[in-house]
Amino acid sequence: MREVYVAGIGITSFTRLEYPLVEIAAYPGLMALRDSGLKKIDQLYVANMGSGRVNAQTGLASAVVDHLSLTPAGAVTIENGPASGASAIKEGFMAIASGMHDVVMVIGAERMREVNQLEATDFVATLTHPLAEYIYGVTLPSLAGMFARLYMEKYGVTSRHLAMVAVKNHHNAMDNFYAHLHEEITLEGILDSPEASTNNPYVADPLRFYDMCPVSDGGACLILTTAEVMKKINKPMIRIAGIGQATDTHAVHERKDPTDLLAVREAARQSFEMAKVKPQDVDVAELHDAFTILEIAESEEVGFFKKGEGHIALEKGETKIGGKIPINPSGGLKAKGHPVGATGVGQAHEIVLQLRGEAKKRQMQNAKIGFTCNFGGFGNNVVCLTFIKEK
Amino acid sequence: MELNIYAYKCKRCGEIHYPYKTICKKCGENDHNEFEIVPLPKKGKLLTFTILHNPPSDYEVPTISLGIVELEGGQRITGQLNIKNPKIGMNVEGKIEVVRKEAYNKHLGMVFYQA
């Protein structure tokens, strides 16, 4: 296998964007071409979950490759739920590692705000089991609510811990120009004060409004290439060192222990093993905190902390920027935003910034190893990536 | 006729699947012609639940309650709850009722009451 490096990156704001989905995909592609100095690509992968349903547009990659005037390069659209982004990076990695292509562009793009919030939630709910979950009105927030209730009962996690995740990630996003929410929040405002129940109502009890990610539009791009091409373009050598992917049962009730995220555990294990590093070696991580409880649960399952101790590490401040293992310095899905198909590429974008030393105020000093966890469905399809900065 | 939710029992190893699968998850050597259809029990214990304050748009109610129930015999099912103050571990009993109405379609499913 050939080594695979990140040559260029680009991103749009994750927010409500008032321009067509094709442009949401094309702009980060343009930025990444400029960043890398490359003019041509061999292959384009576009990660997107809902264009057919939400934007009435199919064959997105064909539209994007033409919009960027990169024809006749190959183009493929990848739909893999909220894990589409990292899944597309995996495809791009394999295309280069195999020797099939030399320069691959991976874009993630989503435009969910074209429909209202209820329709957007219902679109994401089509991920659930059609007969055993969807017909009951099960949505992703309700699966997260049931997961959180059991997790809190079992491990002593409280609403306060969940709120602390939100406060931390909102604070991190203040320094991220591209984040959806630039809104500093406090425990008092969302939990302790008499107004808290108005500021922060229940959505999927025990989860409240500030435990949920926003519904975002947005796009992000990575250009991947070989060591040989990297020599010509004079960019920091950020290598994709490990990739892991694993799946779990479609219906959540079928899992032996519904508080286990086996696919996260397995995908992370594969990714670290391939990169030949340990979870403890990671300097900075982006985890899939679509719901605050998931940041805590994933930080345990990927191996940063022991099972049931993630919330204790959070309390001690170990997951803050400057802590032992900063989690979601970008603001995470919670505050940076969650344009579903773009999220995995957006996470990788943040890690590349951190490893390059270009993350400005939210920079983790001397970060050499970065990690992302992109979580699809309710944990039924998970992709974990490990990035290493070479000298 | 009594309404039931049916599960798929592997004729070779006896493993019960709900929802159905094409290949048995235990013995791995089956195809779907080799499953026997068996009704799921209706009594069980509430494993976890949530009260959803923004149900999908086809529900014209402010909240719906959802839960995962461990049925007698160990099978699990996701269903709706019609219980005022649900608690983890409480005994529940299911009835088959309409759980979702779409424009031209009604879906039947399990709704749990306090036992």
Coordinates of C-alpha atoms in Angstrom, one line a residue:
Chain A
M1 CA 0.0 0.0 0.0
R2 CA 1.2 3.5 -0.8
E3 CA 1.2 6.2 2.0
V4 CA -1.6 8.7 1.7
Y5 CA -1.3 12.4 2.6
V6 CA -3.6 15.4 2.9
A7 CA -2.5 18.0 0.3
G8 CA -5.2 20.6 0.7
I9 CA -8.2 21.5 2.7
G10 CA -11.3 23.7 2.4
I11 CA -14.5 24.4 4.3
T12 CA -17.7 26.6 4.2
S13 CA -19.4 27.9 7.3
F14 CA -21.6 25.3 8.9
T15 CA -24.8 27.3 9.2
R16 CA -27.9 28.1 7.1
L17 CA -26.5 28.7 3.6
E18 CA -28.7 30.4 1.0
Y19 CA -27.0 29.0 -2.1
P20 CA -27.5 25.7 -4.0
L21 CA -26.1 22.4 -2.7
V22 CA -23.8 22.1 -5.7
E23 CA -22.1 25.4 -4.7
I24 CA -21.9 24.3 -1.0
A25 CA -19.9 21.3 -2.3
A26 CA -17.9 23.3 -4.9
Y27 CA -16.6 26.2 -2.7
P28 CA -14.6 24.0 -0.3
G29 CA -13.3 22.1 -3.3
L30 CA -12.1 25.4 -4.8
M31 CA -10.4 26.4 -1.5
A32 CA -8.7 23.0 -1.2
L33 CA -7.3 23.3 -4.8
R34 CA -5.9 26.7 -3.9
D35 CA -4.5 25.5 -0.6
S36 CA -2.7 22.6 -2.3
G37 CA -1.7 24.4 -5.4
L38 CA -2.9 21.5 -7.5
K39 CA -5.0 22.1 -10.6
K40 CA -6.1 18.6 -11.7
I41 CA -7.5 15.6 -9.9
D42 CA -8.0 12.0 -11.0
Q43 CA -11.1 11.2 -9.0
L44 CA -13.8 13.0 -6.9
Y45 CA -15.9 11.5 -4.1
V46 CA -18.8 13.5 -2.8
A47 CA -20.3 12.5 0.5
N48 CA -23.9 13.4 1.0
M49 CA -26.9 11.9 2.7
G50 CA -30.1 13.6 1.7
S51 CA -29.8 15.4 -1.7
G52 CA -32.3 13.1 -3.3
R53 CA -34.9 13.6 -0.6
V54 CA -34.2 17.1 0.8
N55 CA -32.9 19.0 -2.3
A56 CA -34.6 16.9 -5.1
Q57 CA -31.2 16.4 -6.7
T58 CA -29.5 13.1 -7.4
G59 CA -26.1 12.3 -9.0
L60 CA -24.5 15.0 -6.9
A61 CA -20.9 14.1 -7.7
S62 CA -21.5 14.5 -11.5
A63 CA -22.9 18.0 -10.9
V64 CA -20.0 19.0 -8.6
V65 CA -17.2 17.8 -10.9
D66 CA -18.7 19.8 -13.7
H67 CA -19.2 22.8 -11.5
L68 CA -15.5 22.8 -10.7
S69 CA -14.6 22.2 -14.4
L70 CA -12.6 19.1 -13.4
T71 CA -14.2 16.9 -16.0
P72 CA -13.3 14.2 -17.2
A73 CA -12.1 13.1 -13.8
G74 CA -14.1 10.2 -12.3
A75 CA -16.8 11.2 -9.8
V76 CA -18.8 9.1 -7.3
T77 CA -21.5 10.1 -4.7
I78 CA -21.3 8.3 -1.4
E79 CA -24.3 8.0 0.9
N80 CA -23.6 6.3 4.2
G81 CA -25.8 8.2 6.6
P82 CA -24.1 10.6 9.0
A83 CA -20.9 8.5 8.4
S84 CA -20.8 9.4 4.7
G85 CA -18.0 11.9 5.2
A86 CA -15.4 9.6 6.7
S87 CA -16.6 6.8 4.5
A88 CA -15.7 8.9 1.5
I89 CA -12.3 9.7 2.9
K90 CA -11.8 5.9 3.3
E91 CA -12.7 5.4 -0.4
G92 CA -10.3 8.2 -1.4
F93 CA -7.6 6.6 0.8
M94 CA -8.0 3.2 -0.9
A95 CA -8.0 4.8 -4.4
I96 CA -4.5 6.3 -3.7
A97 CA -3.1 3.5 -1.5
S98 CA -3.9 1.0 -4.2
G99 CA -2.1 2.9 -6.9
M100 CA -5.2 3.4 -8.9
H101 CA -5.2 7.3 -8.6
D102 CA -2.6 9.9 -7.6
V103 CA -4.8 12.9 -6.7
V104 CA -8.3 12.4 -5.1
M105 CA -10.7 15.1 -4.0
V106 CA -13.1 14.2 -1.1
I107 CA -16.0 16.6 -0.5
G108 CA -18.7 16.3 2.1
A109 CA -21.8 18.5 1.5
E110 CA -25.3 18.8 2.9
R111 CA -28.1 21.4 2.6
M112 CA -30.7 20.4 5.3
R113 CA -32.1 23.9 6.0
E114 CA -33.9 23.9 2.6
V115 CA -36.7 22.1 4.6
N116 CA -38.1 22.9 8.1
Q117 CA -36.7 21.4 11.3
L118 CA -39.4 18.7 11.6
E119 CA -38.9 17.5 8.0
A120 CA -35.1 17.5 8.5
T121 CA -35.5 15.4 11.7
D122 CA -37.9 13.1 9.9
F123 CA -35.4 12.7 7.0
V124 CA -32.6 11.7 9.4
A125 CA -35.1 9.3 11.1
T126 CA -35.3 7.3 7.9
L127 CA -32.0 5.8 9.1
T128 CA -33.9 3.9 11.8
H129 CA -35.3 0.4 11.3
P130 CA -38.4 0.9 9.1
L131 CA -40.6 -1.7 10.8
A132 CA -39.2 -2.1 14.2
E133 CA -38.4 1.6 15.0
Y134 CA -39.5 4.2 12.4
I135 CA -43.3 3.3 12.5
Y136 CA -43.4 4.1 16.2
G137 CA -42.2 7.6 15.7
V138 CA -38.6 6.8 16.6
T139 CA -36.2 9.6 15.7
L140 CA -32.4 10.0 16.3
P141 CA -33.0 12.3 19.3
S142 CA -35.4 9.6 20.8
L143 CA -32.7 6.9 20.4
A144 CA -30.2 9.2 22.1
G145 CA -32.7 9.9 24.9
M146 CA -33.2 6.2 25.6
F147 CA -29.5 5.6 25.5
A148 CA -28.8 8.6 27.8
R149 CA -31.3 7.5 30.4
L150 CA -29.8 4.0 30.7
Y151 CA -26.2 5.4 30.6
M152 CA -27.0 7.9 33.4
E153 CA -28.6 5.2 35.5
K154 CA -25.7 2.8 35.0
Y155 CA -22.7 5.1 35.3
G156 CA -23.8 8.0 37.4
V157 CA -23.7 10.6 34.6
T158 CA -26.0 13.5 35.4
S159 CA -27.7 16.3 33.4
R160 CA -24.9 18.5 34.8
H161 CA -22.2 16.4 33.0
L162 CA -24.2 16.6 29.7
A163 CA -24.5 20.4 30.1
M164 CA -20.7 20.6 30.7
V165 CA -20.1 19.1 27.3
A166 CA -22.3 21.7 25.7
V167 CA -20.7 24.6 27.6
K168 CA -17.2 23.4 26.6
N169 CA -18.0 22.9 22.9
H170 CA -19.9 26.2 22.7
H171 CA -16.9 27.9 24.2
N172 CA -14.5 26.2 21.7
A173 CA -16.7 27.2 18.8
M174 CA -16.4 30.9 19.8
D175 CA -12.9 30.8 18.2
N176 CA -14.0 28.9 15.1
F177 CA -15.0 31.3 12.4
Y178 CA -16.8 28.5 10.5
A179 CA -18.9 27.2 13.4
H180 CA -22.7 27.3 13.3
L181 CA -23.2 28.6 16.9
H182 CA -21.2 31.5 18.2
E183 CA -23.0 31.7 21.5
E184 CA -21.3 31.4 24.9
I185 CA -23.5 29.4 27.3
T186 CA -23.2 28.8 31.1
L187 CA -24.4 26.1 33.4
E188 CA -26.4 28.7 35.2
G189 CA -28.3 29.7 32.0
I190 CA -29.1 26.2 30.8
L191 CA -29.4 24.3 34.1
D192 CA -29.4 26.2 37.4
S193 CA -31.4 29.5 36.9
P194 CA -35.2 29.7 37.1
E195 CA -35.2 30.5 33.4
A196 CA -33.3 27.3 32.5
S197 CA -36.4 25.3 31.8
T198 CA -37.4 28.0 29.2
N199 CA -33.9 28.4 27.8
N200 CA -33.3 24.7 27.7
P201 CA -36.5 22.7 27.4
Y202 CA -36.7 18.9 27.2
V203 CA -36.5 17.5 23.7
A204 CA -36.1 13.8 24.3
D205 CA -36.2 13.5 28.0
P206 CA -33.6 13.3 29.7
L207 CA -32.0 15.2 26.8
R208 CA -32.7 18.9 26.5
F209 CA -32.4 21.5 23.7
Y210 CA -28.7 22.2 24.5
D211 CA -27.8 18.5 24.4
M212 CA -28.6 18.4 20.6
C213 CA -26.6 19.5 17.6
P214 CA -28.1 22.1 15.4
V215 CA -29.4 21.3 11.9
S216 CA -26.8 22.8 9.6
D217 CA -25.9 23.3 5.9
G218 CA -22.2 23.1 5.0
G219 CA -19.4 21.6 3.1
A220 CA -15.8 20.5 3.6
C221 CA -13.1 19.1 1.4
L222 CA -9.8 17.2 1.6
I223 CA -7.5 16.6 -1.3
L224 CA -5.5 13.4 -0.8
T225 CA -2.4 12.4 -2.7
T226 CA 0.9 10.4 -2.7
A227 CA 4.3 11.2 -1.1
E228 CA 5.6 11.8 -4.5
V229 CA 3.2 14.6 -5.3
M230 CA 3.6 16.0 -1.8
K231 CA 7.3 16.6 -2.6
K232 CA 6.3 19.0 -5.4
I233 CA 3.8 21.1 -3.5
N234 CA 5.6 22.1 -0.2
K235 CA 2.7 21.5 2.2
P236 CA 3.0 20.0 5.8
M237 CA 3.1 16.2 5.6
I238 CA -0.1 15.1 7.3
R239 CA -0.5 11.4 6.7
I240 CA -3.7 9.4 7.1
A241 CA -2.2 6.6 9.1
G242 CA -5.1 4.5 10.2
I243 CA -8.7 3.8 9.1
G244 CA -11.2 1.6 10.9
Q245 CA -14.8 0.9 10.1
A246 CA -17.4 -1.3 11.9
T247 CA -21.1 -1.9 12.0
D248 CA -23.7 -2.9 14.6
T249 CA -27.3 -4.1 14.6
H250 CA -29.8 -1.9 12.7
A251 CA -32.4 -1.9 15.5
V252 CA -30.9 -0.6 18.7
H253 CA -33.0 -2.9 20.9
E254 CA -31.2 -5.9 19.5
R255 CA -27.9 -5.0 21.1
K256 CA -26.9 -7.2 24.1
D257 CA -26.0 -4.1 26.2
P258 CA -27.8 -1.0 24.8
T259 CA -25.2 1.2 26.5
D260 CA -22.3 -0.4 24.5
L261 CA -21.2 1.2 21.3
L262 CA -19.5 -1.8 19.9
A263 CA -19.0 -0.4 16.4
V264 CA -17.2 2.6 17.9
R265 CA -14.9 0.3 19.9
E266 CA -14.1 -1.8 16.9
A267 CA -13.6 1.0 14.4
A268 CA -11.3 2.8 16.8
R269 CA -9.3 -0.4 17.6
Q270 CA -8.8 -1.0 13.9
S271 CA -7.7 2.6 13.2
F272 CA -5.2 2.7 16.1
E273 CA -3.8 -0.7 15.1
M274 CA -3.3 0.3 11.5
A275 CA -1.6 3.6 12.6
K276 CA 0.5 1.7 15.2
V277 CA -0.4 4.1 18.0
K278 CA -2.3 3.8 21.2
P279 CA -5.4 5.9 22.2
Q280 CA -3.2 7.5 24.9
D281 CA -0.8 8.9 22.2
V282 CA -3.5 11.0 20.6
D283 CA -3.0 14.8 21.0
V284 CA -6.3 16.0 19.7
A285 CA -9.6 14.4 18.8
E286 CA -12.9 15.2 17.1
L287 CA -15.7 12.9 18.3
H288 CA -19.3 12.7 16.9
D289 CA -21.2 14.6 19.6
A290 CA -24.6 14.9 17.8
F291 CA -25.9 14.5 21.3
T292 CA -23.8 15.5 24.4
I293 CA -24.0 12.0 25.8
L294 CA -22.3 10.6 22.8
E295 CA -19.1 12.6 23.4
I296 CA -18.8 11.1 26.9
A297 CA -19.7 7.5 25.7
E298 CA -17.4 7.7 22.6
S299 CA -14.4 9.1 24.7
E300 CA -14.6 5.8 26.6
E301 CA -15.3 3.4 23.8
V302 CA -12.4 4.7 21.6
G303 CA -10.1 4.1 24.6
F304 CA -9.2 7.6 26.0
F305 CA -10.9 6.7 29.3
K306 CA -12.1 3.6 31.0
K307 CA -15.8 2.7 30.6
G308 CA -17.9 4.8 33.0
E309 CA -15.1 7.4 33.6
G310 CA -15.5 9.7 30.7
H311 CA -17.7 12.1 32.6
I312 CA -15.1 12.2 35.4
A313 CA -12.4 13.2 33.0
L314 CA -14.7 15.9 31.6
E315 CA -15.3 17.2 35.2
K316 CA -11.5 17.5 35.7
G317 CA -11.2 19.5 32.5
E318 CA -9.1 16.8 30.7
T319 CA -11.1 17.3 27.5
K320 CA -10.7 21.1 27.3
I321 CA -8.3 22.7 24.9
G322 CA -5.0 22.6 26.8
G323 CA -6.2 19.5 28.8
K324 CA -4.8 16.0 28.5
I325 CA -6.8 15.1 25.5
P326 CA -8.7 18.0 24.0
I327 CA -12.0 16.7 22.4
N328 CA -13.8 18.8 19.8
P329 CA -11.7 21.9 19.8
S330 CA -13.7 23.0 16.7
G331 CA -16.9 23.1 18.8
G332 CA -17.9 19.6 17.6
L333 CA -21.2 18.8 16.1
K334 CA -22.8 20.4 19.1
A335 CA -21.6 24.0 18.2
K336 CA -19.7 23.8 15.0
G337 CA -22.7 22.2 13.4
H338 CA -23.9 18.9 11.8
P339 CA -24.5 19.0 8.0
V340 CA -24.9 15.2 8.1
G341 CA -23.0 14.1 5.0
A342 CA -20.3 16.7 5.4
T343 CA -19.6 16.1 9.1
G344 CA -16.9 13.4 8.7
V345 CA -14.9 15.6 6.3
G346 CA -15.4 18.6 8.6
Q347 CA -13.9 16.6 11.5
A348 CA -10.9 15.7 9.4
H349 CA -10.5 19.3 8.3
E350 CA -10.2 20.4 11.9
I351 CA -7.6 17.7 12.7
V352 CA -5.5 18.7 9.7
L353 CA -5.6 22.4 10.9
Q354 CA -4.5 21.3 14.3
L355 CA -1.7 19.1 13.1
R356 CA -0.5 21.9 10.7
G357 CA -0.6 24.4 13.6
E358 CA -3.1 26.6 11.7
A359 CA -5.9 26.4 14.3
K360 CA -5.2 29.9 15.7
K361 CA -6.7 30.5 19.1
R362 CA -8.0 27.0 19.6
Q363 CA -4.6 25.4 18.6
M364 CA -3.4 22.4 20.6
Q365 CA 0.4 23.0 21.1
N366 CA 2.7 20.6 19.3
A367 CA -0.1 18.3 18.2
K368 CA 1.3 15.3 16.2
I369 CA -1.4 12.7 16.3
G370 CA -5.1 13.4 15.6
F371 CA -8.2 11.2 15.7
T372 CA -11.7 11.5 14.4
C373 CA -14.8 9.3 15.1
N374 CA -17.7 9.7 12.6
F375 CA -20.8 7.9 13.9
G376 CA -23.6 6.8 11.5
G377 CA -27.1 5.8 12.4
F378 CA -27.3 5.3 16.1
G379 CA -23.9 3.7 16.1
N380 CA -24.6 1.1 13.4
N381 CA -21.9 2.4 11.1
V382 CA -18.8 4.0 12.4
V383 CA -15.6 5.2 10.8
C384 CA -12.5 6.2 12.8
L385 CA -9.5 8.0 11.3
T386 CA -6.0 8.5 12.7
F387 CA -3.8 11.3 11.3
I388 CA -0.1 11.6 12.0
K389 CA 2.1 14.7 11.3
E390 CA 5.5 13.7 9.8
K391 CA 8.6 15.8 9.9
Chain B
M1 CA -58.6 -12.8 16.2
E2 CA -55.8 -11.7 18.6
L3 CA -53.3 -9.4 17.0
N4 CA -49.6 -10.1 17.5
I5 CA -46.2 -8.9 16.6
Y6 CA -44.3 -11.8 15.0
A7 CA -40.7 -12.8 15.4
Y8 CA -38.6 -15.2 13.3
K9 CA -37.4 -18.4 14.9
C10 CA -34.6 -20.2 13.3
K11 CA -35.7 -23.8 12.6
R12 CA -32.1 -25.1 13.1
C13 CA -30.8 -23.5 16.3
G14 CA -34.0 -21.9 17.8
E15 CA -32.6 -18.3 17.8
I16 CA -35.4 -15.8 17.7
H17 CA -35.0 -12.7 15.6
Y18 CA -37.0 -9.5 15.9
P19 CA -36.9 -7.7 13.5
Y20 CA -36.4 -10.4 10.9
K21 CA -33.2 -11.2 9.1
T22 CA -32.3 -13.2 6.0
I23 CA -29.5 -15.2 7.7
C24 CA -29.6 -16.5 11.3
K25 CA -27.4 -14.3 13.5
K26 CA -26.5 -17.3 15.7
C27 CA -25.9 -20.3 13.5
G28 CA -25.3 -18.3 10.3
E29 CA -26.5 -21.1 8.1
N30 CA -30.0 -20.1 7.3
D31 CA -32.1 -18.5 4.6
H32 CA -35.5 -16.9 5.3
N33 CA -37.4 -20.0 4.2
E34 CA -36.0 -21.7 7.3
F35 CA -37.6 -19.5 9.8
E36 CA -40.8 -20.3 11.8
I37 CA -43.0 -17.3 12.6
V38 CA -43.7 -17.0 16.3
P39 CA -45.8 -14.4 18.2
L40 CA -43.8 -12.2 20.6
P41 CA -44.9 -12.3 24.3
K42 CA -46.7 -9.1 25.4
K43 CA -45.6 -8.8 29.0
G44 CA -42.2 -7.6 30.0
K45 CA -40.0 -5.1 31.9
L46 CA -39.2 -1.5 30.8
L47 CA -35.5 -1.3 30.0
T48 CA -35.3 2.4 29.1
F49 CA -37.6 5.1 27.8
T50 CA -37.8 8.7 26.5
I51 CA -40.5 11.3 26.3
L52 CA -40.2 12.9 22.9
H53 CA -41.3 16.5 22.8
N54 CA -40.9 17.1 19.1
P55 CA -42.5 14.0 17.5
P56 CA -42.4 13.6 13.7
S57 CA -44.9 15.8 11.8
D58 CA -47.6 13.1 11.2
Y59 CA -48.2 12.9 15.0
E60 CA -50.7 15.6 16.0
V61 CA -49.8 15.5 19.6
P62 CA -47.2 17.5 21.7
T63 CA -45.4 14.4 23.0
I64 CA -45.0 10.7 22.5
S65 CA -43.3 8.3 24.9
L66 CA -41.1 5.6 23.5
G67 CA -39.3 2.7 25.2
I68 CA -37.4 -0.5 24.9
V69 CA -39.0 -3.4 26.7
E70 CA -37.4 -6.7 27.6
L71 CA -40.2 -9.3 27.0
E72 CA -40.7 -12.5 28.9
G73 CA -38.3 -14.9 27.3
G74 CA -35.7 -12.3 26.8
Q75 CA -36.6 -10.8 23.4
R76 CA -36.5 -7.1 23.2
I77 CA -38.8 -4.7 21.3
T78 CA -39.0 -0.9 20.8
G79 CA -42.6 0.4 21.3
Q80 CA -44.7 3.3 22.3
L81 CA -45.7 3.8 26.0
N82 CA -49.1 4.9 27.3
I83 CA -47.9 5.3 30.9
K84 CA -48.1 8.4 33.0
N85 CA -44.9 8.1 35.0
P86 CA -42.7 5.5 33.4
K87 CA -39.8 4.1 35.5
I88 CA -36.9 1.8 34.5
G89 CA -37.6 -1.8 35.5
M90 CA -41.4 -1.4 35.8
N91 CA -43.7 -4.2 34.6
V92 CA -45.5 -3.5 31.4
E93 CA -48.0 -5.2 29.1
G94 CA -48.4 -4.5 25.4
K95 CA -51.5 -4.1 23.2
I96 CA -51.5 -3.9 19.4
E97 CA -52.8 -0.4 18.4
V98 CA -52.3 2.2 15.7
V99 CA -48.9 3.7 16.2
R100 CA -48.5 5.9 13.2
K101 CA -51.0 7.4 10.7
E102 CA -49.9 8.5 7.3
A103 CA -52.1 10.0 4.6
Y104 CA -53.3 6.6 3.2
N105 CA -51.9 4.2 5.7
K106 CA -52.1 3.2 9.3
H107 CA -49.3 1.3 11.0
L108 CA -50.1 -1.1 13.8
G109 CA -47.5 -1.7 16.5
M110 CA -47.0 -2.4 20.2
V111 CA -48.2 0.1 22.8
F112 CA -47.2 -0.6 26.4
Y113 CA -49.4 0.0 29.5
Q114 CA -48.5 -0.4 33.1
A115 CA -49.1 -4.1 34.1

